[in-house]
Amino acid sequence: MKKKTLGIIGGVGPLATMFIGEMIVRRTKATKDQEHLHTIIDNDTNIPDRTAFILDQTKENPVPVIIDDARKLATIGANIIAIPCNTAHTFYDEIAEGSPVPVLHMIRETAKRAYNLGAKRVGILATTGTLTSRMYQSALEEYGLTPVVPDEQIKEKVMSIIYDFVKAGKDVSSEEWQPIEEAMLALNCDRIVLGCTELSIVNRDLKLNDKYIDSLIVLAECAILSCGYELVD
Protein backbone atom coordinates (compact mmCIF):
# COMPACT_ATOMS: atom_id res chain seq x y z
CA MET A 1 0.00 0.00 0.00
CA LYS A 2 1.38 3.39 -1.01
CA LYS A 3 2.03 5.61 1.99
CA LYS A 4 -0.34 8.55 2.36
CA THR A 5 0.04 11.96 3.96
CA LEU A 6 -2.27 12.74 6.88
CA GLY A 7 -3.86 16.15 7.36
CA ILE A 8 -5.16 17.01 10.83
CA ILE A 9 -7.75 19.76 11.28
CA GLY A 10 -6.91 20.85 14.79
CA GLY A 11 -7.59 23.64 17.22
CA VAL A 12 -10.68 21.73 18.41
CA GLY A 13 -9.26 21.90 21.06
CA PRO A 14 -5.59 22.85 20.81
CA LEU A 15 -4.31 20.50 23.53
CA ALA A 16 -6.12 17.51 22.04
CA THR A 17 -4.56 18.40 18.68
CA MET A 18 -1.07 18.23 20.10
CA PHE A 19 -1.93 15.00 21.90
CA ILE A 20 -3.17 13.17 18.81
CA GLY A 21 0.04 14.18 17.05
CA GLU A 22 2.02 12.59 19.87
CA MET A 23 -0.16 9.47 19.89
CA ILE A 24 0.28 8.98 16.15
CA VAL A 25 4.04 9.03 16.62
CA ARG A 26 3.93 6.73 19.64
CA ARG A 27 1.52 4.22 18.07
CA THR A 28 3.35 3.97 14.70
CA LYS A 29 5.69 1.04 14.22
CA ALA A 30 8.91 2.81 13.31
CA THR A 31 12.60 2.74 14.14
CA LYS A 32 13.67 6.04 12.55
CA ASP A 33 12.25 9.40 11.46
CA GLN A 34 11.68 8.30 7.87
CA GLU A 35 9.36 5.44 8.94
CA HIS A 36 6.82 7.77 10.54
CA LEU A 37 3.75 9.37 8.92
CA HIS A 38 4.08 12.57 7.00
CA THR A 39 1.58 14.63 8.98
CA ILE A 40 0.37 18.17 8.33
CA ILE A 41 -1.32 19.77 11.34
CA ASP A 42 -3.44 22.89 11.05
CA ASN A 43 -4.12 23.98 14.62
CA ASP A 44 -6.96 26.27 13.59
CA THR A 45 -8.22 27.87 16.79
CA ASN A 46 -10.55 30.11 14.77
CA ILE A 47 -13.05 27.28 14.20
CA PRO A 48 -16.29 28.33 15.97
CA ASP A 49 -17.52 26.25 18.91
CA ARG A 50 -19.30 23.15 17.63
CA THR A 51 -21.59 22.57 20.63
CA ALA A 52 -22.66 26.22 20.67
CA PHE A 53 -23.86 25.95 17.06
CA ILE A 54 -25.65 22.62 17.59
CA LEU A 55 -27.59 24.02 20.53
CA ASP A 56 -28.24 27.43 18.97
CA GLN A 57 -27.98 27.75 15.20
CA THR A 58 -27.92 31.52 15.40
CA LYS A 59 -24.33 31.07 16.56
CA GLU A 60 -21.48 30.98 14.03
CA ASN A 61 -21.42 27.85 11.87
CA PRO A 62 -18.11 25.95 12.16
CA VAL A 63 -18.65 23.88 8.99
CA PRO A 64 -17.42 26.38 6.35
CA VAL A 65 -14.20 26.92 8.31
CA ILE A 66 -13.61 23.18 8.67
CA ILE A 67 -14.22 22.63 4.95
CA ASP A 68 -11.81 25.46 4.10
CA ASP A 69 -9.20 23.80 6.32
CA ALA A 70 -9.74 20.44 4.59
CA ARG A 71 -9.26 22.03 1.19
CA LYS A 72 -6.18 23.88 2.37
CA LEU A 73 -4.62 20.69 3.75
CA ALA A 74 -5.40 18.81 0.53
CA THR A 75 -3.81 21.59 -1.51
CA ILE A 76 -0.53 21.20 0.37
CA GLY A 77 -0.45 17.42 0.08
CA ALA A 78 -2.82 15.73 2.54
CA ASN A 79 -4.40 12.54 1.17
CA ILE A 80 -6.57 11.79 4.23
CA ILE A 81 -8.12 14.12 6.83
CA ALA A 82 -8.57 13.49 10.56
CA ILE A 83 -10.53 15.81 12.83
CA PRO A 84 -9.79 15.21 16.53
CA CYS A 85 -13.17 16.57 17.66
CA ASN A 86 -16.12 14.25 18.19
CA THR A 87 -18.68 17.05 18.14
CA ALA A 88 -17.51 18.19 14.70
CA HIS A 89 -18.59 14.79 13.36
CA THR A 90 -22.20 15.92 13.79
CA PHE A 91 -21.54 17.67 10.48
CA TYR A 92 -19.55 14.78 8.98
CA ASP A 93 -21.60 14.33 5.81
CA GLU A 94 -21.36 18.01 4.92
CA ILE A 95 -17.64 18.13 5.71
CA ALA A 96 -16.90 14.94 3.75
CA GLU A 97 -18.83 16.27 0.75
CA GLY A 98 -16.86 19.52 0.82
CA SER A 99 -13.47 17.88 1.31
CA PRO A 100 -11.45 16.93 -1.79
CA VAL A 101 -9.93 13.95 0.09
CA PRO A 102 -11.44 11.29 2.40
CA VAL A 103 -12.26 12.24 6.00
CA LEU A 104 -11.94 9.62 8.74
CA HIS A 105 -15.03 9.11 10.92
CA MET A 106 -13.86 8.82 14.52
CA ILE A 107 -17.34 8.13 15.96
CA ARG A 108 -18.03 5.18 13.68
CA GLU A 109 -14.53 3.85 14.30
CA THR A 110 -15.01 4.16 18.07
CA ALA A 111 -18.34 2.31 17.91
CA LYS A 112 -16.65 -0.39 15.85
CA ARG A 113 -13.92 -0.66 18.51
CA ALA A 114 -16.56 -1.13 21.23
CA TYR A 115 -18.17 -3.90 19.18
CA ASN A 116 -14.82 -5.62 18.55
CA LEU A 117 -14.11 -5.52 22.29
CA GLY A 118 -17.34 -7.41 22.96
CA ALA A 119 -19.16 -4.55 24.64
CA LYS A 120 -22.92 -4.68 25.20
CA ARG A 121 -23.83 -1.55 27.20
CA VAL A 122 -21.66 1.40 26.27
CA GLY A 123 -21.64 4.62 28.28
CA ILE A 124 -21.06 7.87 26.38
CA LEU A 125 -19.19 10.75 27.98
CA ALA A 126 -19.24 13.70 25.58
CA THR A 127 -20.27 17.31 25.09
CA THR A 128 -23.93 18.22 25.22
CA GLY A 129 -23.64 18.92 21.50
CA THR A 130 -22.42 15.42 20.70
CA LEU A 131 -25.09 13.82 22.87
CA THR A 132 -27.82 16.01 21.38
CA SER A 133 -26.75 15.03 17.85
CA ARG A 134 -27.15 11.31 18.77
CA MET A 135 -24.15 10.49 16.57
CA TYR A 136 -22.73 8.07 19.15
CA GLN A 137 -26.10 6.58 20.01
CA SER A 138 -26.82 5.84 16.35
CA ALA A 139 -23.33 4.49 15.63
CA LEU A 140 -23.47 2.11 18.60
CA GLU A 141 -26.97 0.97 17.73
CA GLU A 142 -25.80 0.13 14.20
CA TYR A 143 -23.46 -2.41 15.82
CA GLY A 144 -26.25 -3.80 17.99
CA LEU A 145 -24.92 -2.17 21.15
CA THR A 146 -26.92 -0.36 23.81
CA PRO A 147 -25.86 3.29 24.25
CA VAL A 148 -26.08 4.65 27.79
CA VAL A 149 -26.29 8.42 28.31
CA PRO A 150 -25.61 9.94 31.76
CA ASP A 151 -28.19 11.95 33.67
CA GLU A 152 -28.29 15.75 33.55
CA GLN A 153 -26.11 16.18 36.63
CA ILE A 154 -23.31 14.06 35.17
CA LYS A 155 -23.68 15.71 31.76
CA GLU A 156 -23.09 19.07 33.44
CA LYS A 157 -20.13 17.67 35.34
CA VAL A 158 -18.58 16.37 32.11
CA MET A 159 -19.12 19.72 30.39
CA SER A 160 -17.41 21.44 33.30
CA ILE A 161 -14.46 19.06 33.05
CA ILE A 162 -14.19 19.82 29.31
CA TYR A 163 -14.66 23.60 29.36
CA ASP A 164 -13.73 24.77 32.86
CA PHE A 165 -10.75 22.48 33.26
CA VAL A 166 -9.15 21.00 30.11
CA LYS A 167 -9.91 23.82 27.66
CA ALA A 168 -8.94 26.31 30.38
CA GLY A 169 -5.58 24.57 30.89
CA LYS A 170 -6.41 23.25 34.36
CA ASP A 171 -5.65 19.75 35.61
CA VAL A 172 -8.45 17.35 36.52
CA SER A 173 -8.04 15.47 39.79
CA SER A 174 -9.12 11.91 40.51
CA GLU A 175 -11.61 13.35 43.02
CA GLU A 176 -13.21 15.43 40.24
CA TRP A 177 -13.47 12.41 37.94
CA GLN A 178 -14.60 9.75 40.43
CA PRO A 179 -18.31 10.74 40.58
CA ILE A 180 -18.52 10.51 36.79
CA GLU A 181 -17.04 7.02 36.71
CA GLU A 182 -19.17 5.81 39.60
CA ALA A 183 -22.34 7.12 37.92
CA MET A 184 -21.57 5.29 34.67
CA LEU A 185 -20.72 2.04 36.42
CA ALA A 186 -23.98 2.32 38.37
CA LEU A 187 -25.74 2.28 34.97
CA ASN A 188 -24.13 -1.12 34.31
CA CYS A 189 -21.89 0.04 31.48
CA ASP A 190 -19.35 -2.59 30.48
CA ARG A 191 -17.44 -0.01 28.44
CA ILE A 192 -17.34 3.79 28.59
CA VAL A 193 -16.52 5.90 25.55
CA LEU A 194 -14.49 9.03 26.07
CA GLY A 195 -16.39 10.81 23.31
CA CYS A 196 -14.63 14.15 23.57
CA THR A 197 -10.93 14.59 22.83
CA GLU A 198 -10.57 16.86 25.88
CA LEU A 199 -11.46 13.78 27.93
CA SER A 200 -8.51 12.04 26.28
CA ILE A 201 -6.31 14.51 28.16
CA VAL A 202 -7.99 13.38 31.38
CA ASN A 203 -7.28 9.78 30.39
CA ARG A 204 -3.64 10.63 29.74
CA ASP A 205 -3.20 12.37 33.09
CA LEU A 206 -5.24 10.05 35.33
CA LYS A 207 -4.42 6.79 33.49
CA LEU A 208 -8.01 5.60 33.53
CA ASN A 209 -8.78 1.87 33.56
CA ASP A 210 -9.39 -0.38 30.57
CA LYS A 211 -13.18 -0.01 30.73
CA TYR A 212 -12.70 3.22 28.82
CA ILE A 213 -12.49 3.48 25.03
CA ASP A 214 -10.59 6.62 24.11
CA SER A 215 -11.89 8.06 20.83
CA LEU A 216 -8.69 10.04 20.25
CA ILE A 217 -6.57 6.90 20.46
CA VAL A 218 -8.99 5.11 18.13
CA LEU A 219 -8.69 7.96 15.61
CA ALA A 220 -4.90 8.00 15.88
CA GLU A 221 -4.68 4.27 15.20
CA CYS A 222 -7.19 4.49 12.34
CA ALA A 223 -5.14 7.30 10.78
CA ILE A 224 -1.93 5.27 11.00
CA LEU A 225 -3.49 2.24 9.31
CA SER A 226 -5.34 4.32 6.71
CA CYS A 227 -2.07 5.98 5.67
CA GLY A 228 -0.45 2.59 5.07
CA TYR A 229 1.62 2.27 8.23
CA GLU A 230 1.66 -0.35 10.98
CA LEU A 231 0.82 -0.06 14.67
CA VAL A 232 3.32 -0.90 17.39
CA ASP A 233 2.80 -4.37 18.85
PDB file of C-alpha atoms in Angstrom:
ATOM      1  CA  MET A   1       0.000   0.000   0.000  1.00  0.00           C
ATOM      2  CA  LYS A   2       1.376   3.393  -1.009  1.00  0.00           C
ATOM      3  CA  LYS A   3       2.028   5.609   1.987  1.00  0.00           C
ATOM      4  CA  LYS A   4      -0.339   8.553   2.356  1.00  0.00           C
ATOM      5  CA  THR A   5       0.038  11.960   3.963  1.00  0.00           C
ATOM      6  CA  LEU A   6      -2.274  12.744   6.877  1.00  0.00           C
ATOM      7  CA  GLY A   7      -3.859  16.146   7.359  1.00  0.00           C
ATOM      8  CA  ILE A   8      -5.159  17.014  10.829  1.00  0.00           C
ATOM      9  CA  ILE A   9      -7.745  19.764  11.279  1.00  0.00           C
ATOM     10  CA  GLY A  10      -6.914  20.854  14.794  1.00  0.00           C
ATOM     11  CA  GLY A  11      -7.594  23.640  17.218  1.00  0.00           C
ATOM     12  CA  VAL A  12     -10.681  21.735  18.406  1.00  0.00           C
ATOM     13  CA  GLY A  13      -9.255  21.905  21.060  1.00  0.00           C
ATOM     14  CA  PRO A  14      -5.591  22.848  20.805  1.00  0.00           C
ATOM     15  CA  LEU A  15      -4.312  20.503  23.525  1.00  0.00           C
ATOM     16  CA  ALA A  16      -6.125  17.513  22.037  1.00  0.00           C
ATOM     17  CA  THR A  17      -4.564  18.400  18.678  1.00  0.00           C
ATOM     18  CA  MET A  18      -1.068  18.228  20.103  1.00  0.00           C
ATOM     19  CA  PHE A  19      -1.928  15.002  21.904  1.00  0.00           C
ATOM     20  CA  ILE A  20      -3.165  13.167  18.810  1.00  0.00           C
ATOM     21  CA  GLY A  21       0.043  14.184  17.053  1.00  0.00           C
ATOM     22  CA  GLU A  22       2.016  12.592  19.868  1.00  0.00           C
ATOM     23  CA  MET A  23      -0.160   9.472  19.892  1.00  0.00           C
ATOM     24  CA  ILE A  24       0.282   8.985  16.149  1.00  0.00           C
ATOM     25  CA  VAL A  25       4.041   9.031  16.623  1.00  0.00           C
ATOM     26  CA  ARG A  26       3.933   6.730  19.644  1.00  0.00           C
ATOM     27  CA  ARG A  27       1.523   4.219  18.066  1.00  0.00           C
ATOM     28  CA  THR A  28       3.345   3.972  14.699  1.00  0.00           C
ATOM     29  CA  LYS A  29       5.692   1.042  14.225  1.00  0.00           C
ATOM     30  CA  ALA A  30       8.913   2.812  13.307  1.00  0.00           C
ATOM     31  CA  THR A  31      12.604   2.744  14.140  1.00  0.00           C
ATOM     32  CA  LYS A  32      13.665   6.042  12.549  1.00  0.00           C
ATOM     33  CA  ASP A  33      12.250   9.401  11.456  1.00  0.00           C
ATOM     34  CA  GLN A  34      11.685   8.296   7.871  1.00  0.00           C
ATOM     35  CA  GLU A  35       9.365   5.442   8.936  1.00  0.00           C
ATOM     36  CA  HIS A  36       6.815   7.772  10.539  1.00  0.00           C
ATOM     37  CA  LEU A  37       3.754   9.367   8.925  1.00  0.00           C
ATOM     38  CA  HIS A  38       4.085  12.571   7.002  1.00  0.00           C
ATOM     39  CA  THR A  39       1.581  14.630   8.977  1.00  0.00           C
ATOM     40  CA  ILE A  40       0.366  18.172   8.329  1.00  0.00           C
ATOM     41  CA  ILE A  41      -1.323  19.768  11.343  1.00  0.00           C
ATOM     42  CA  ASP A  42      -3.443  22.885  11.054  1.00  0.00           C
ATOM     43  CA  ASN A  43      -4.119  23.977  14.617  1.00  0.00           C
ATOM     44  CA  ASP A  44      -6.962  26.275  13.592  1.00  0.00           C
ATOM     45  CA  THR A  45      -8.219  27.868  16.791  1.00  0.00           C
ATOM     46  CA  ASN A  46     -10.554  30.112  14.772  1.00  0.00           C
ATOM     47  CA  ILE A  47     -13.050  27.279  14.199  1.00  0.00           C
ATOM     48  CA  PRO A  48     -16.292  28.334  15.965  1.00  0.00           C
ATOM     49  CA  ASP A  49     -17.516  26.253  18.908  1.00  0.00           C
ATOM     50  CA  ARG A  50     -19.299  23.155  17.631  1.00  0.00           C
ATOM     51  CA  THR A  51     -21.586  22.573  20.629  1.00  0.00           C
ATOM     52  CA  ALA A  52     -22.665  26.222  20.672  1.00  0.00           C
ATOM     53  CA  PHE A  53     -23.861  25.947  17.060  1.00  0.00           C
ATOM     54  CA  ILE A  54     -25.646  22.621  17.589  1.00  0.00           C
ATOM     55  CA  LEU A  55     -27.588  24.020  20.531  1.00  0.00           C
ATOM     56  CA  ASP A  56     -28.238  27.433  18.967  1.00  0.00           C
ATOM     57  CA  GLN A  57     -27.977  27.751  15.205  1.00  0.00           C
ATOM     58  CA  THR A  58     -27.923  31.524  15.398  1.00  0.00           C
ATOM     59  CA  LYS A  59     -24.331  31.066  16.557  1.00  0.00           C
ATOM     60  CA  GLU A  60     -21.481  30.983  14.034  1.00  0.00           C
ATOM     61  CA  ASN A  61     -21.424  27.846  11.875  1.00  0.00           C
ATOM     62  CA  PRO A  62     -18.114  25.946  12.157  1.00  0.00           C
ATOM     63  CA  VAL A  63     -18.647  23.885   8.993  1.00  0.00           C
ATOM     64  CA  PRO A  64     -17.418  26.385   6.350  1.00  0.00           C
ATOM     65  CA  VAL A  65     -14.202  26.923   8.309  1.00  0.00           C
ATOM     66  CA  ILE A  66     -13.615  23.177   8.675  1.00  0.00           C
ATOM     67  CA  ILE A  67     -14.216  22.626   4.952  1.00  0.00           C
ATOM     68  CA  ASP A  68     -11.811  25.458   4.096  1.00  0.00           C
ATOM     69  CA  ASP A  69      -9.204  23.805   6.318  1.00  0.00           C
ATOM     70  CA  ALA A  70      -9.738  20.435   4.595  1.00  0.00           C
ATOM     71  CA  ARG A  71      -9.263  22.034   1.189  1.00  0.00           C
ATOM     72  CA  LYS A  72      -6.178  23.883   2.370  1.00  0.00           C
ATOM     73  CA  LEU A  73      -4.623  20.693   3.748  1.00  0.00           C
ATOM     74  CA  ALA A  74      -5.401  18.806   0.534  1.00  0.00           C
ATOM     75  CA  THR A  75      -3.806  21.593  -1.509  1.00  0.00           C
ATOM     76  CA  ILE A  76      -0.531  21.196   0.367  1.00  0.00           C
ATOM     77  CA  GLY A  77      -0.446  17.421   0.084  1.00  0.00           C
ATOM     78  CA  ALA A  78      -2.816  15.731   2.545  1.00  0.00           C
ATOM     79  CA  ASN A  79      -4.405  12.536   1.174  1.00  0.00           C
ATOM     80  CA  ILE A  80      -6.573  11.792   4.232  1.00  0.00           C
ATOM     81  CA  ILE A  81      -8.124  14.123   6.826  1.00  0.00           C
ATOM     82  CA  ALA A  82      -8.565  13.485  10.555  1.00  0.00           C
ATOM     83  CA  ILE A  83     -10.530  15.811  12.829  1.00  0.00           C
ATOM     84  CA  PRO A  84      -9.786  15.209  16.534  1.00  0.00           C
ATOM     85  CA  CYS A  85     -13.168  16.566  17.660  1.00  0.00           C
ATOM     86  CA  ASN A  86     -16.119  14.254  18.192  1.00  0.00           C
ATOM     87  CA  THR A  87     -18.680  17.055  18.137  1.00  0.00           C
ATOM     88  CA  ALA A  88     -17.507  18.189  14.698  1.00  0.00           C
ATOM     89  CA  HIS A  89     -18.593  14.794  13.358  1.00  0.00           C
ATOM     90  CA  THR A  90     -22.203  15.919  13.791  1.00  0.00           C
ATOM     91  CA  PHE A  91     -21.538  17.672  10.475  1.00  0.00           C
ATOM     92  CA  TYR A  92     -19.546  14.781   8.977  1.00  0.00           C
ATOM     93  CA  ASP A  93     -21.600  14.335   5.811  1.00  0.00           C
ATOM     94  CA  GLU A  94     -21.364  18.009   4.923  1.00  0.00           C
ATOM     95  CA  ILE A  95     -17.637  18.126   5.705  1.00  0.00           C
ATOM     96  CA  ALA A  96     -16.900  14.945   3.747  1.00  0.00           C
ATOM     97  CA  GLU A  97     -18.833  16.272   0.749  1.00  0.00           C
ATOM     98  CA  GLY A  98     -16.859  19.517   0.822  1.00  0.00           C
ATOM     99  CA  SER A  99     -13.467  17.881   1.312  1.00  0.00           C
ATOM    100  CA  PRO A 100     -11.447  16.925  -1.785  1.00  0.00           C
ATOM    101  CA  VAL A 101      -9.927  13.953   0.089  1.00  0.00           C
ATOM    102  CA  PRO A 102     -11.441  11.286   2.402  1.00  0.00           C
ATOM    103  CA  VAL A 103     -12.257  12.240   5.999  1.00  0.00           C
ATOM    104  CA  LEU A 104     -11.938   9.617   8.741  1.00  0.00           C
ATOM    105  CA  HIS A 105     -15.029   9.112  10.923  1.00  0.00           C
ATOM    106  CA  MET A 106     -13.862   8.818  14.524  1.00  0.00           C
ATOM    107  CA  ILE A 107     -17.336   8.133  15.961  1.00  0.00           C
ATOM    108  CA  ARG A 108     -18.029   5.177  13.684  1.00  0.00           C
ATOM    109  CA  GLU A 109     -14.525   3.848  14.302  1.00  0.00           C
ATOM    110  CA  THR A 110     -15.011   4.159  18.069  1.00  0.00           C
ATOM    111  CA  ALA A 111     -18.345   2.311  17.913  1.00  0.00           C
ATOM    112  CA  LYS A 112     -16.647  -0.388  15.846  1.00  0.00           C
ATOM    113  CA  ARG A 113     -13.921  -0.661  18.509  1.00  0.00           C
ATOM    114  CA  ALA A 114     -16.561  -1.131  21.233  1.00  0.00           C
ATOM    115  CA  TYR A 115     -18.167  -3.898  19.176  1.00  0.00           C
ATOM    116  CA  ASN A 116     -14.820  -5.617  18.550  1.00  0.00           C
ATOM    117  CA  LEU A 117     -14.109  -5.523  22.292  1.00  0.00           C
ATOM    118  CA  GLY A 118     -17.340  -7.410  22.958  1.00  0.00           C
ATOM    119  CA  ALA A 119     -19.162  -4.546  24.643  1.00  0.00           C
ATOM    120  CA  LYS A 120     -22.917  -4.684  25.201  1.00  0.00           C
ATOM    121  CA  ARG A 121     -23.830  -1.549  27.205  1.00  0.00           C
ATOM    122  CA  VAL A 122     -21.655   1.399  26.270  1.00  0.00           C
ATOM    123  CA  GLY A 123     -21.635   4.616  28.276  1.00  0.00           C
ATOM    124  CA  ILE A 124     -21.061   7.868  26.383  1.00  0.00           C
ATOM    125  CA  LEU A 125     -19.189  10.755  27.979  1.00  0.00           C
ATOM    126  CA  ALA A 126     -19.240  13.700  25.583  1.00  0.00           C
ATOM    127  CA  THR A 127     -20.272  17.309  25.094  1.00  0.00           C
ATOM    128  CA  THR A 128     -23.934  18.219  25.219  1.00  0.00           C
ATOM    129  CA  GLY A 129     -23.644  18.924  21.499  1.00  0.00           C
ATOM    130  CA  THR A 130     -22.421  15.416  20.703  1.00  0.00           C
ATOM    131  CA  LEU A 131     -25.091  13.817  22.872  1.00  0.00           C
ATOM    132  CA  THR A 132     -27.818  16.013  21.380  1.00  0.00           C
ATOM    133  CA  SER A 133     -26.752  15.035  17.852  1.00  0.00           C
ATOM    134  CA  ARG A 134     -27.145  11.312  18.765  1.00  0.00           C
ATOM    135  CA  MET A 135     -24.153  10.486  16.569  1.00  0.00           C
ATOM    136  CA  TYR A 136     -22.729   8.066  19.146  1.00  0.00           C
ATOM    137  CA  GLN A 137     -26.095   6.576  20.009  1.00  0.00           C
ATOM    138  CA  SER A 138     -26.815   5.840  16.348  1.00  0.00           C
ATOM    139  CA  ALA A 139     -23.328   4.486  15.631  1.00  0.00           C
ATOM    140  CA  LEU A 140     -23.474   2.114  18.604  1.00  0.00           C
ATOM    141  CA  GLU A 141     -26.969   0.967  17.734  1.00  0.00           C
ATOM    142  CA  GLU A 142     -25.804   0.134  14.205  1.00  0.00           C
ATOM    143  CA  TYR A 143     -23.461  -2.409  15.816  1.00  0.00           C
ATOM    144  CA  GLY A 144     -26.254  -3.796  17.988  1.00  0.00           C
ATOM    145  CA  LEU A 145     -24.916  -2.172  21.151  1.00  0.00           C
ATOM    146  CA  THR A 146     -26.924  -0.359  23.809  1.00  0.00           C
ATOM    147  CA  PRO A 147     -25.864   3.286  24.250  1.00  0.00           C
ATOM    148  CA  VAL A 148     -26.078   4.647  27.785  1.00  0.00           C
ATOM    149  CA  VAL A 149     -26.287   8.418  28.312  1.00  0.00           C
ATOM    150  CA  PRO A 150     -25.609   9.940  31.756  1.00  0.00           C
ATOM    151  CA  ASP A 151     -28.193  11.947  33.669  1.00  0.00           C
ATOM    152  CA  GLU A 152     -28.286  15.752  33.549  1.00  0.00           C
ATOM    153  CA  GLN A 153     -26.106  16.182  36.625  1.00  0.00           C
ATOM    154  CA  ILE A 154     -23.310  14.057  35.171  1.00  0.00           C
ATOM    155  CA  LYS A 155     -23.684  15.711  31.756  1.00  0.00           C
ATOM    156  CA  GLU A 156     -23.092  19.068  33.437  1.00  0.00           C
ATOM    157  CA  LYS A 157     -20.128  17.670  35.341  1.00  0.00           C
ATOM    158  CA  VAL A 158     -18.583  16.367  32.115  1.00  0.00           C
ATOM    159  CA  MET A 159     -19.118  19.723  30.392  1.00  0.00           C
ATOM    160  CA  SER A 160     -17.409  21.443  33.304  1.00  0.00           C
ATOM    161  CA  ILE A 161     -14.455  19.056  33.047  1.00  0.00           C
ATOM    162  CA  ILE A 162     -14.192  19.821  29.313  1.00  0.00           C
ATOM    163  CA  TYR A 163     -14.665  23.599  29.360  1.00  0.00           C
ATOM    164  CA  ASP A 164     -13.730  24.769  32.863  1.00  0.00           C
ATOM    165  CA  PHE A 165     -10.754  22.483  33.261  1.00  0.00           C
ATOM    166  CA  VAL A 166      -9.151  21.004  30.110  1.00  0.00           C
ATOM    167  CA  LYS A 167      -9.910  23.825  27.657  1.00  0.00           C
ATOM    168  CA  ALA A 168      -8.935  26.310  30.377  1.00  0.00           C
ATOM    169  CA  GLY A 169      -5.584  24.572  30.892  1.00  0.00           C
ATOM    170  CA  LYS A 170      -6.407  23.255  34.363  1.00  0.00           C
ATOM    171  CA  ASP A 171      -5.647  19.754  35.613  1.00  0.00           C
ATOM    172  CA  VAL A 172      -8.453  17.354  36.517  1.00  0.00           C
ATOM    173  CA  SER A 173      -8.044  15.468  39.790  1.00  0.00           C
ATOM    174  CA  SER A 174      -9.123  11.909  40.514  1.00  0.00           C
ATOM    175  CA  GLU A 175     -11.607  13.351  43.017  1.00  0.00           C
ATOM    176  CA  GLU A 176     -13.210  15.427  40.241  1.00  0.00           C
ATOM    177  CA  TRP A 177     -13.468  12.413  37.945  1.00  0.00           C
ATOM    178  CA  GLN A 178     -14.596   9.747  40.432  1.00  0.00           C
ATOM    179  CA  PRO A 179     -18.313  10.744  40.580  1.00  0.00           C
ATOM    180  CA  ILE A 180     -18.522  10.511  36.789  1.00  0.00           C
ATOM    181  CA  GLU A 181     -17.042   7.019  36.713  1.00  0.00           C
ATOM    182  CA  GLU A 182     -19.173   5.812  39.600  1.00  0.00           C
ATOM    183  CA  ALA A 183     -22.341   7.116  37.918  1.00  0.00           C
ATOM    184  CA  MET A 184     -21.572   5.291  34.668  1.00  0.00           C
ATOM    185  CA  LEU A 185     -20.720   2.037  36.419  1.00  0.00           C
ATOM    186  CA  ALA A 186     -23.979   2.320  38.369  1.00  0.00           C
ATOM    187  CA  LEU A 187     -25.738   2.279  34.973  1.00  0.00           C
ATOM    188  CA  ASN A 188     -24.132  -1.125  34.310  1.00  0.00           C
ATOM    189  CA  CYS A 189     -21.894   0.041  31.480  1.00  0.00           C
ATOM    190  CA  ASP A 190     -19.353  -2.590  30.483  1.00  0.00           C
ATOM    191  CA  ARG A 191     -17.439  -0.008  28.436  1.00  0.00           C
ATOM    192  CA  ILE A 192     -17.343   3.786  28.595  1.00  0.00           C
ATOM    193  CA  VAL A 193     -16.523   5.896  25.551  1.00  0.00           C
ATOM    194  CA  LEU A 194     -14.490   9.029  26.068  1.00  0.00           C
ATOM    195  CA  GLY A 195     -16.390  10.815  23.314  1.00  0.00           C
ATOM    196  CA  CYS A 196     -14.627  14.154  23.565  1.00  0.00           C
ATOM    197  CA  THR A 197     -10.931  14.591  22.828  1.00  0.00           C
ATOM    198  CA  GLU A 198     -10.573  16.856  25.877  1.00  0.00           C
ATOM    199  CA  LEU A 199     -11.455  13.779  27.932  1.00  0.00           C
ATOM    200  CA  SER A 200      -8.509  12.044  26.284  1.00  0.00           C
ATOM    201  CA  ILE A 201      -6.307  14.510  28.160  1.00  0.00           C
ATOM    202  CA  VAL A 202      -7.994  13.381  31.384  1.00  0.00           C
ATOM    203  CA  ASN A 203      -7.277   9.782  30.394  1.00  0.00           C
ATOM    204  CA  ARG A 204      -3.637  10.634  29.737  1.00  0.00           C
ATOM    205  CA  ASP A 205      -3.197  12.367  33.086  1.00  0.00           C
ATOM    206  CA  LEU A 206      -5.244  10.054  35.328  1.00  0.00           C
ATOM    207  CA  LYS A 207      -4.420   6.795  33.493  1.00  0.00           C
ATOM    208  CA  LEU A 208      -8.011   5.596  33.525  1.00  0.00           C
ATOM    209  CA  ASN A 209      -8.780   1.866  33.560  1.00  0.00           C
ATOM    210  CA  ASP A 210      -9.394  -0.375  30.571  1.00  0.00           C
ATOM    211  CA  LYS A 211     -13.183  -0.014  30.729  1.00  0.00           C
ATOM    212  CA  TYR A 212     -12.701   3.220  28.822  1.00  0.00           C
ATOM    213  CA  ILE A 213     -12.493   3.478  25.034  1.00  0.00           C
ATOM    214  CA  ASP A 214     -10.587   6.624  24.111  1.00  0.00           C
ATOM    215  CA  SER A 215     -11.893   8.063  20.829  1.00  0.00           C
ATOM    216  CA  LEU A 216      -8.691  10.042  20.249  1.00  0.00           C
ATOM    217  CA  ILE A 217      -6.565   6.901  20.465  1.00  0.00           C
ATOM    218  CA  VAL A 218      -8.994   5.114  18.129  1.00  0.00           C
ATOM    219  CA  LEU A 219      -8.695   7.960  15.614  1.00  0.00           C
ATOM    220  CA  ALA A 220      -4.896   7.998  15.882  1.00  0.00           C
ATOM    221  CA  GLU A 221      -4.685   4.272  15.198  1.00  0.00           C
ATOM    222  CA  CYS A 222      -7.188   4.495  12.342  1.00  0.00           C
ATOM    223  CA  ALA A 223      -5.139   7.298  10.783  1.00  0.00           C
ATOM    224  CA  ILE A 224      -1.933   5.272  11.002  1.00  0.00           C
ATOM    225  CA  LEU A 225      -3.486   2.239   9.314  1.00  0.00           C
ATOM    226  CA  SER A 226      -5.345   4.320   6.713  1.00  0.00           C
ATOM    227  CA  CYS A 227      -2.075   5.984   5.672  1.00  0.00           C
ATOM    228  CA  GLY A 228      -0.453   2.591   5.071  1.00  0.00           C
ATOM    229  CA  TYR A 229       1.618   2.267   8.231  1.00  0.00           C
ATOM    230  CA  GLU A 230       1.656  -0.347  10.980  1.00  0.00           C
ATOM    231  CA  LEU A 231       0.822  -0.062  14.675  1.00  0.00           C
ATOM    232  CA  VAL A 232       3.316  -0.899  17.387  1.00  0.00           C
ATOM    233  CA  ASP A 233       2.800  -4.365  18.853  1.00  0.00           C
TER     234      ASP A 233
END
